[in-house]
Tab-separated table of C-alpha atoms (C1' of nucleotides) in Angstrom:
chain	number	residue	atom	x	y	z
A	1	UNK	CA	-73.785	-81.468	-59.327
A	2	UNK	CA	-71.140	-83.878	-58.047
A	3	UNK	CA	-69.567	-83.344	-54.659
A	4	UNK	CA	-66.188	-83.615	-56.338
A	5	UNK	CA	-66.570	-79.968	-57.137
A	6	UNK	CA	-66.704	-78.932	-53.522
A	7	UNK	CA	-63.408	-80.415	-52.438
A	8	UNK	CA	-60.529	-78.459	-51.015
A	9	UNK	CA	-58.694	-78.264	-54.309
A	10	UNK	CA	-61.540	-76.411	-55.947
A	11	UNK	CA	-61.944	-74.068	-53.015
A	12	UNK	CA	-58.252	-73.244	-53.238
A	13	UNK	CA	-58.545	-72.864	-57.006
A	14	UNK	CA	-61.436	-70.435	-56.662
A	15	UNK	CA	-59.531	-68.403	-54.114
A	16	UNK	CA	-56.511	-68.395	-56.374
A	17	UNK	CA	-58.598	-67.489	-59.412
A	18	UNK	CA	-60.214	-64.644	-57.536
A	19	UNK	CA	-57.001	-62.927	-56.585
A	20	UNK	CA	-55.279	-63.680	-59.886
A	21	UNK	CA	-58.174	-62.246	-61.878
A	22	UNK	CA	-58.313	-59.089	-59.766
A	23	UNK	CA	-54.569	-58.622	-60.010
A	24	UNK	CA	-54.385	-59.304	-63.739
A	25	UNK	CA	-57.337	-57.015	-64.306
A	26	UNK	CA	-55.559	-54.190	-62.507
A	27	UNK	CA	-52.457	-54.681	-64.604
A	28	UNK	CA	-54.340	-55.024	-67.871
A	29	UNK	CA	-55.905	-51.664	-67.206
A	30	UNK	CA	-52.455	-50.122	-67.591
A	31	UNK	CA	-50.810	-52.325	-70.194
A	32	UNK	CA	-53.432	-51.503	-72.803
A	33	UNK	CA	-52.990	-52.642	-76.367
A	34	UNK	CA	-54.246	-49.295	-77.555
A	35	UNK	CA	-53.749	-46.099	-75.620
A	36	UNK	CA	-56.874	-43.959	-75.356
A	37	UNK	CA	-59.178	-46.968	-75.433
A	38	UNK	CA	-60.386	-48.494	-72.187
A	39	UNK	CA	-60.606	-52.290	-71.781
A	40	UNK	CA	-64.390	-52.173	-71.874
A	41	UNK	CA	-64.407	-50.066	-75.020
A	42	UNK	CA	-62.049	-52.602	-76.543
A	43	UNK	CA	-64.315	-55.402	-75.433
A	44	UNK	CA	-67.348	-53.720	-76.964
A	45	UNK	CA	-65.543	-53.453	-80.290
A	46	UNK	CA	-64.726	-57.141	-80.073
A	47	UNK	CA	-68.345	-57.988	-79.412
A	48	UNK	CA	-69.472	-55.870	-82.338
A	49	UNK	CA	-66.923	-57.563	-84.567
A	50	UNK	CA	-68.450	-60.917	-83.642
A	51	UNK	CA	-72.125	-59.928	-83.661
A	52	UNK	CA	-72.211	-57.447	-86.523
A	53	UNK	CA	-74.443	-54.917	-84.815
A	54	UNK	CA	-76.433	-54.540	-81.621
A	55	UNK	CA	-78.469	-52.095	-79.583
A	56	UNK	CA	-76.919	-50.305	-76.596
A	57	UNK	CA	-79.066	-52.392	-74.246
A	58	UNK	CA	-77.860	-55.661	-75.774
A	59	UNK	CA	-74.271	-54.512	-75.464
A	60	UNK	CA	-74.810	-53.520	-71.837
A	61	UNK	CA	-76.146	-56.983	-71.057
A	62	UNK	CA	-73.307	-58.727	-72.875
A	63	UNK	CA	-70.617	-56.676	-71.136
A	64	UNK	CA	-72.407	-56.853	-67.797
A	65	UNK	CA	-72.500	-53.101	-67.487
A	66	UNK	CA	-75.456	-50.857	-66.659
A	67	UNK	CA	-77.215	-49.142	-69.579
A	68	UNK	CA	-76.053	-45.611	-68.672
A	69	UNK	CA	-72.450	-46.798	-68.725
A	70	UNK	CA	-72.935	-48.309	-72.152
A	71	UNK	CA	-74.475	-45.074	-73.385
A	72	UNK	CA	-71.297	-43.273	-72.356
A	73	UNK	CA	-69.012	-45.926	-73.849
A	74	UNK	CA	-70.864	-45.924	-77.152
A	75	UNK	CA	-70.747	-42.115	-77.244
A	76	UNK	CA	-66.975	-42.184	-76.718
A	77	UNK	CA	-66.518	-44.793	-79.434
A	78	UNK	CA	-68.663	-42.738	-81.780
A	79	UNK	CA	-66.604	-39.623	-81.034
A	80	UNK	CA	-63.505	-41.595	-81.997
A	81	UNK	CA	-65.130	-42.657	-85.255
A	82	UNK	CA	-65.005	-46.343	-84.362
A	83	UNK	CA	-68.721	-46.905	-84.239
A	84	UNK	CA	-71.783	-45.778	-86.154
A	85	UNK	CA	-75.214	-45.086	-84.664
A	86	UNK	CA	-78.361	-45.523	-86.734
A	87	UNK	CA	-82.041	-45.477	-85.822
A	88	UNK	CA	-83.562	-48.877	-85.216
A	89	UNK	CA	-85.807	-49.929	-88.128
A	90	UNK	CA	-88.667	-51.323	-86.022
A	91	UNK	CA	-88.494	-49.515	-82.713
A	92	UNK	CA	-87.774	-45.826	-82.520
A	93	UNK	CA	-86.700	-46.074	-78.856
A	94	UNK	CA	-83.712	-48.195	-79.737
A	95	UNK	CA	-80.607	-47.554	-81.813
A	96	UNK	CA	-78.373	-49.736	-83.909
A	97	UNK	CA	-74.687	-49.681	-83.094
A	98	UNK	CA	-72.258	-51.014	-85.675
A	99	UNK	CA	-68.528	-50.700	-86.168
A	100	UNK	CA	-66.927	-48.565	-88.867
A	101	UNK	CA	-64.197	-49.578	-91.295
A	102	UNK	CA	-61.835	-47.603	-89.086
A	103	UNK	CA	-62.634	-49.924	-86.182
A	104	UNK	CA	-61.869	-52.897	-88.387
A	105	UNK	CA	-58.451	-51.441	-89.148
A	106	UNK	CA	-57.826	-50.651	-85.485
A	107	UNK	CA	-58.668	-54.182	-84.418
A	108	UNK	CA	-56.207	-55.545	-86.948
A	109	UNK	CA	-53.520	-53.226	-85.648
A	110	UNK	CA	-54.297	-54.141	-82.059
A	111	UNK	CA	-53.840	-57.783	-82.956
A	112	UNK	CA	-50.196	-57.136	-83.869
A	113	UNK	CA	-49.650	-55.146	-80.698
A	114	UNK	CA	-51.182	-57.974	-78.728
A	115	UNK	CA	-48.623	-60.298	-80.259
A	116	UNK	CA	-45.846	-58.077	-78.981
A	117	UNK	CA	-47.311	-58.157	-75.490
A	118	UNK	CA	-47.662	-61.900	-75.873
A	119	UNK	CA	-43.997	-62.306	-76.715
A	120	UNK	CA	-43.104	-60.339	-73.631
A	121	UNK	CA	-45.220	-62.542	-71.406
A	122	UNK	CA	-43.947	-65.656	-73.118
A	123	UNK	CA	-40.604	-65.154	-71.438
A	124	UNK	CA	-42.101	-66.024	-68.089
A	125	UNK	CA	-44.095	-69.115	-68.984
A	126	UNK	CA	-43.095	-72.466	-70.397
A	127	UNK	CA	-45.002	-74.259	-73.123
A	128	UNK	CA	-46.842	-76.494	-70.673
A	129	UNK	CA	-48.155	-73.494	-68.774
A	130	UNK	CA	-49.285	-71.828	-71.993
A	131	UNK	CA	-51.118	-74.991	-72.928
A	132	UNK	CA	-53.064	-74.823	-69.664
A	133	UNK	CA	-53.926	-71.186	-70.294
A	134	UNK	CA	-55.113	-71.926	-73.813
A	135	UNK	CA	-57.320	-74.713	-72.493
A	136	UNK	CA	-58.777	-72.531	-69.746
A	137	UNK	CA	-59.386	-69.385	-71.805
A	138	UNK	CA	-62.752	-70.432	-73.260
A	139	UNK	CA	-63.865	-71.727	-69.873
A	140	UNK	CA	-63.004	-68.416	-68.243
A	141	UNK	CA	-64.955	-66.620	-70.915
A	142	UNK	CA	-67.976	-68.842	-70.317
A	143	UNK	CA	-67.625	-68.252	-66.587
A	144	UNK	CA	-67.444	-64.503	-67.059
A	145	UNK	CA	-70.741	-64.491	-68.915
A	146	UNK	CA	-72.301	-66.853	-66.385
B	1	UNK	CA	-38.755	-68.799	-76.880
B	2	UNK	CA	-40.320	-71.207	-79.362
B	3	UNK	CA	-42.341	-69.910	-82.267
B	4	UNK	CA	-45.101	-72.257	-81.229
B	5	UNK	CA	-46.148	-69.592	-78.808
B	6	UNK	CA	-46.870	-67.063	-81.518
B	7	UNK	CA	-49.418	-69.041	-83.454
B	8	UNK	CA	-52.968	-67.996	-84.043
B	9	UNK	CA	-54.339	-70.120	-81.239
B	10	UNK	CA	-52.298	-68.289	-78.663
B	11	UNK	CA	-53.197	-64.903	-80.065
B	12	UNK	CA	-56.852	-65.850	-79.835
B	13	UNK	CA	-56.304	-67.196	-76.340
B	14	UNK	CA	-54.684	-63.954	-75.212
B	15	UNK	CA	-57.523	-61.936	-76.648
B	16	UNK	CA	-60.019	-64.219	-74.977
B	17	UNK	CA	-58.135	-64.123	-71.675
B	18	UNK	CA	-58.016	-60.346	-71.763
B	19	UNK	CA	-61.726	-59.838	-72.119
B	20	UNK	CA	-62.631	-62.684	-69.781
B	21	UNK	CA	-60.339	-61.359	-67.050
B	22	UNK	CA	-61.675	-57.823	-67.354
B	23	UNK	CA	-65.254	-59.039	-67.335
B	24	UNK	CA	-64.771	-61.429	-64.429
B	25	UNK	CA	-62.913	-58.747	-62.517
B	26	UNK	CA	-65.812	-56.351	-62.944
B	27	UNK	CA	-68.262	-58.928	-61.690
B	28	UNK	CA	-66.078	-60.008	-58.785
B	29	UNK	CA	-66.019	-56.408	-57.646
B	30	UNK	CA	-69.736	-56.665	-56.979
B	31	UNK	CA	-70.132	-60.265	-55.847
B	32	UNK	CA	-67.843	-59.781	-52.894
B	33	UNK	CA	-67.478	-62.526	-50.340
B	34	UNK	CA	-67.524	-59.947	-47.586
B	35	UNK	CA	-69.416	-56.705	-47.860
B	36	UNK	CA	-67.424	-53.659	-46.755
B	37	UNK	CA	-64.124	-55.198	-47.845
B	38	UNK	CA	-62.759	-54.400	-51.289
B	39	UNK	CA	-61.096	-57.117	-53.407
B	40	UNK	CA	-57.694	-55.585	-52.882
B	41	UNK	CA	-58.170	-55.415	-49.111
B	42	UNK	CA	-59.197	-59.064	-49.245
B	43	UNK	CA	-56.131	-59.875	-51.285
B	44	UNK	CA	-53.864	-58.095	-48.817
B	45	UNK	CA	-55.306	-60.155	-45.982
B	46	UNK	CA	-54.625	-63.295	-48.006
B	47	UNK	CA	-51.049	-62.242	-48.601
B	48	UNK	CA	-50.566	-61.527	-44.911
B	49	UNK	CA	-52.032	-64.915	-44.040
B	50	UNK	CA	-49.402	-66.535	-46.264
B	51	UNK	CA	-46.442	-64.346	-45.379
B	52	UNK	CA	-47.041	-63.687	-41.704
B	53	UNK	CA	-46.171	-60.020	-41.772
B	54	UNK	CA	-44.808	-57.432	-44.170
B	55	UNK	CA	-44.107	-53.729	-44.575
B	56	UNK	CA	-46.517	-51.512	-46.550
B	57	UNK	CA	-43.938	-51.230	-49.317
B	58	UNK	CA	-43.604	-54.988	-49.642
B	59	UNK	CA	-47.376	-55.314	-49.779
B	60	UNK	CA	-47.606	-52.600	-52.441
B	61	UNK	CA	-45.098	-54.463	-54.596
B	62	UNK	CA	-46.840	-57.821	-54.150
B	63	UNK	CA	-50.256	-56.423	-55.003
B	64	UNK	CA	-48.870	-54.292	-57.831
B	65	UNK	CA	-50.269	-51.149	-56.341
B	66	UNK	CA	-48.523	-47.828	-55.685
B	67	UNK	CA	-47.323	-47.180	-52.114
B	68	UNK	CA	-49.864	-44.416	-51.391
B	69	UNK	CA	-52.685	-46.773	-52.276
B	70	UNK	CA	-51.331	-49.372	-49.890
B	71	UNK	CA	-51.118	-46.772	-47.140
B	72	UNK	CA	-54.825	-46.140	-47.503
B	73	UNK	CA	-55.713	-49.824	-47.702
B	74	UNK	CA	-53.687	-50.644	-44.592
B	75	UNK	CA	-55.285	-47.725	-42.757
B	76	UNK	CA	-58.749	-48.996	-43.650
B	77	UNK	CA	-57.884	-52.524	-42.548
B	78	UNK	CA	-56.509	-51.196	-39.293
B	79	UNK	CA	-59.675	-49.171	-38.694
B	80	UNK	CA	-61.645	-52.397	-39.117
B	81	UNK	CA	-59.415	-54.149	-36.609
B	82	UNK	CA	-58.195	-56.699	-39.132
B	83	UNK	CA	-54.585	-55.617	-39.113
B	84	UNK	CA	-52.045	-54.451	-36.575
B	85	UNK	CA	-49.321	-51.854	-37.173
B	86	UNK	CA	-46.091	-51.962	-35.237
B	87	UNK	CA	-42.861	-50.063	-35.615
B	88	UNK	CA	-40.180	-51.880	-37.566
B	89	UNK	CA	-37.477	-53.229	-35.231
B	90	UNK	CA	-34.498	-52.185	-37.394
B	91	UNK	CA	-35.711	-49.271	-39.483
B	92	UNK	CA	-37.892	-46.556	-38.047
B	93	UNK	CA	-39.026	-45.445	-41.525
B	94	UNK	CA	-40.829	-48.716	-42.063
B	95	UNK	CA	-43.745	-50.350	-40.297
B	96	UNK	CA	-44.710	-53.953	-39.708
B	97	UNK	CA	-48.172	-54.959	-40.779
B	98	UNK	CA	-49.612	-58.185	-39.405
B	99	UNK	CA	-53.104	-59.634	-39.230
B	100	UNK	CA	-55.125	-59.836	-36.049
B	101	UNK	CA	-56.997	-62.871	-34.701
B	102	UNK	CA	-60.150	-61.178	-35.956
B	103	UNK	CA	-58.786	-61.313	-39.503
B	104	UNK	CA	-58.096	-65.013	-39.089
B	105	UNK	CA	-61.729	-65.575	-38.113
B	106	UNK	CA	-62.958	-63.456	-40.991
B	107	UNK	CA	-60.870	-65.386	-43.512
B	108	UNK	CA	-62.324	-68.640	-42.234
B	109	UNK	CA	-65.836	-67.280	-42.590
B	110	UNK	CA	-65.097	-65.972	-46.066
B	111	UNK	CA	-63.965	-69.446	-47.056
B	112	UNK	CA	-67.426	-70.835	-46.375
B	113	UNK	CA	-69.066	-67.997	-48.289
B	114	UNK	CA	-66.714	-68.661	-51.157
B	115	UNK	CA	-67.938	-72.230	-51.221
B	116	UNK	CA	-71.496	-71.021	-51.582
B	117	UNK	CA	-70.477	-68.863	-54.524
B	118	UNK	CA	-68.609	-71.850	-55.917
B	119	UNK	CA	-71.707	-74.045	-55.741
B	120	UNK	CA	-73.641	-71.433	-57.623
B	121	UNK	CA	-71.062	-71.254	-60.381
B	122	UNK	CA	-70.735	-75.029	-60.444
B	123	UNK	CA	-74.158	-75.228	-62.055
B	124	UNK	CA	-72.804	-73.710	-65.237
B	125	UNK	CA	-69.651	-75.763	-65.700
B	126	UNK	CA	-69.067	-79.465	-66.153
B	127	UNK	CA	-66.309	-81.404	-64.421
B	128	UNK	CA	-64.002	-81.243	-67.430
B	129	UNK	CA	-64.202	-77.457	-67.517
B	130	UNK	CA	-63.501	-77.232	-63.797
B	131	UNK	CA	-60.473	-79.412	-64.286
B	132	UNK	CA	-59.117	-76.950	-66.842
B	133	UNK	CA	-59.732	-74.057	-64.458
B	134	UNK	CA	-57.978	-75.841	-61.608
B	135	UNK	CA	-54.992	-76.502	-63.836
B	136	UNK	CA	-54.844	-72.917	-65.046
B	137	UNK	CA	-55.339	-71.192	-61.693
B	138	UNK	CA	-51.697	-71.350	-60.567
B	139	UNK	CA	-50.514	-70.283	-64.017
B	140	UNK	CA	-52.803	-67.264	-63.947
B	141	UNK	CA	-51.459	-66.371	-60.543
B	142	UNK	CA	-47.898	-66.617	-61.814
B	143	UNK	CA	-48.835	-64.517	-64.825
B	144	UNK	CA	-50.468	-61.879	-62.640
B	145	UNK	CA	-47.254	-61.445	-60.688
B	146	UNK	CA	-45.202	-61.409	-63.884
C	1	DC	C1'	-109.622	-45.176	-78.790
C	2	DG	C1'	-107.015	-43.838	-74.754
C	3	DT	C1'	-104.656	-44.450	-70.937
C	4	DA	C1'	-101.757	-47.181	-67.881
C	5	DA	C1'	-97.725	-49.813	-67.527
C	6	DC	C1'	-93.616	-51.087	-69.344
C	7	DT	C1'	-89.035	-50.591	-71.875
C	8	DC	C1'	-84.991	-48.180	-74.076
C	9	DA	C1'	-81.946	-44.755	-73.917
C	10	DT	C1'	-80.267	-40.803	-71.761
C	11	DT	C1'	-79.037	-37.087	-68.358
C	12	DA	C1'	-77.308	-35.657	-64.007
C	13	DC	C1'	-74.954	-36.733	-60.232
C	14	DC	C1'	-72.051	-39.718	-57.233
C	15	DC	C1'	-68.496	-42.942	-55.589
C	16	DA	C1'	-64.697	-46.200	-55.201
C	17	DA	C1'	-60.199	-47.330	-56.194
C	18	DC	C1'	-56.718	-46.326	-58.180
C	19	DC	C1'	-52.912	-42.759	-59.740
C	20	DT	C1'	-48.964	-38.796	-59.541
C	21	DA	C1'	-46.499	-35.230	-57.215
C	22	DA	C1'	-44.762	-33.408	-53.295
C	23	DA	C1'	-43.722	-33.544	-48.286
C	24	DT	C1'	-41.763	-35.844	-44.239
C	25	DA	C1'	-38.978	-38.839	-41.679
C	26	DC	C1'	-35.331	-41.746	-41.611
C	27	DC	C1'	-31.117	-44.425	-43.050
C	28	DA	C1'	-26.332	-44.896	-44.983
C	29	DC	C1'	-22.295	-43.629	-46.914
C	30	DC	C1'	-18.413	-40.808	-47.760
D	1	DG	C1'	-22.100	-34.092	-40.634
D	2	DG	C1'	-23.928	-33.209	-45.109
D	3	DT	C1'	-25.909	-35.620	-49.104
D	4	DG	C1'	-28.283	-38.774	-51.622
D	5	DG	C1'	-31.540	-42.462	-51.433
D	6	DT	C1'	-35.663	-44.992	-49.433
D	7	DA	C1'	-40.276	-45.713	-46.691
D	8	DT	C1'	-44.350	-43.786	-45.831
D	9	DT	C1'	-47.666	-40.385	-45.941
D	10	DT	C1'	-50.524	-36.233	-47.524
D	11	DA	C1'	-52.996	-33.774	-51.076
D	12	DG	C1'	-55.282	-33.669	-55.126
D	13	DG	C1'	-56.753	-35.652	-59.602
D	14	DT	C1'	-58.587	-39.155	-62.937
D	15	DT	C1'	-61.122	-43.001	-64.466
D	16	DG	C1'	-64.570	-46.267	-64.937
D	17	DG	C1'	-67.965	-47.666	-63.269
D	18	DG	C1'	-72.855	-47.045	-60.411
D	19	DT	C1'	-77.909	-45.160	-59.028
D	20	DA	C1'	-81.844	-42.201	-59.590
D	21	DA	C1'	-84.738	-39.700	-62.293
D	22	DT	C1'	-86.405	-38.118	-67.188
D	23	DG	C1'	-88.224	-38.454	-71.830
D	24	DA	C1'	-89.673	-40.714	-75.698
D	25	DG	C1'	-91.843	-44.802	-77.667
D	26	DT	C1'	-94.285	-49.116	-77.418
D	27	DT	C1'	-97.726	-52.480	-75.776
D	28	DA	C1'	-101.767	-54.116	-73.361
D	29	DC	C1'	-106.088	-53.581	-71.600
D	30	DG	C1'	-110.550	-51.752	-70.337
DNA sequence: CGTAACTCATTACCCAACCTAAATACCACC
DNA sequence: GGTGGTATTTAGGTTGGGTAATGAGTTACG
């Protein structure tokens, strides 16, 4: 762990990251790609799309949410027909959560909407700034999952 | 607005940014630098430290929060002795909000705590990744303020 | 075996941090 | 001097999480 990391620049960057993330998070809550679907619900669908299927507990750990919250989220997604719940083959305590074809379609649609939002944001940033964001995105994701 | 911006990489980056920001935001809510001070309150103090003083309305606009929310936040900060409220010299509808010496001290203390948090996170990222974060931090901040 | 300890999911309840709508006080302009 | 617009506040509601306690199922151990 080099001391380079603890210089003033990094301290300022962390401070800046902190406030920017909180602020952006607040705004993203409102500018949703899909109305009637909270950011966490969206995120769960994304995770399921990547992982195929998972148990509620696994999802809770991946989204850094407590199990009861994930229970509620999964129930909402099921009510919207975006997710299917099946008994776990080996362990009758657990359940298998997997996405439906409808969720697949919704994700595709959300991708186009996201492009529209992207175009809107593009007005405010130049190509160099976008490049920095693209480079940082995977790092932020890694950071978010610790 | 070049078409470069609308390629698949950027769409993926936006998607990745979205979930990472929401996730990080959720976690930052819990890992606060100072207990008993919400992220937004912290952010308001930071803004005041930069700007000197402002009216509640100005603060609401800068933090992208509705005026009633800022009223409450300012009231809480005042109750904690971190902020001072004075009548506006020119307009008796408005108020001037400025930070107290106590807030100054608290911000200094929070900076050291932030460094501790930073050291903890540093374990998970290499220098190259930090460099990307440092580069992206100001862009994220710009993005957050639209 | 059988029972004790643990784990997964859930239920019930709570709380923080926002929001909108409406009220109040004030300014500014014709 | 009334009228429309703006700054803040009050009142009340919603949302997206959290904690504590319960029930059902599994595992380990005497």
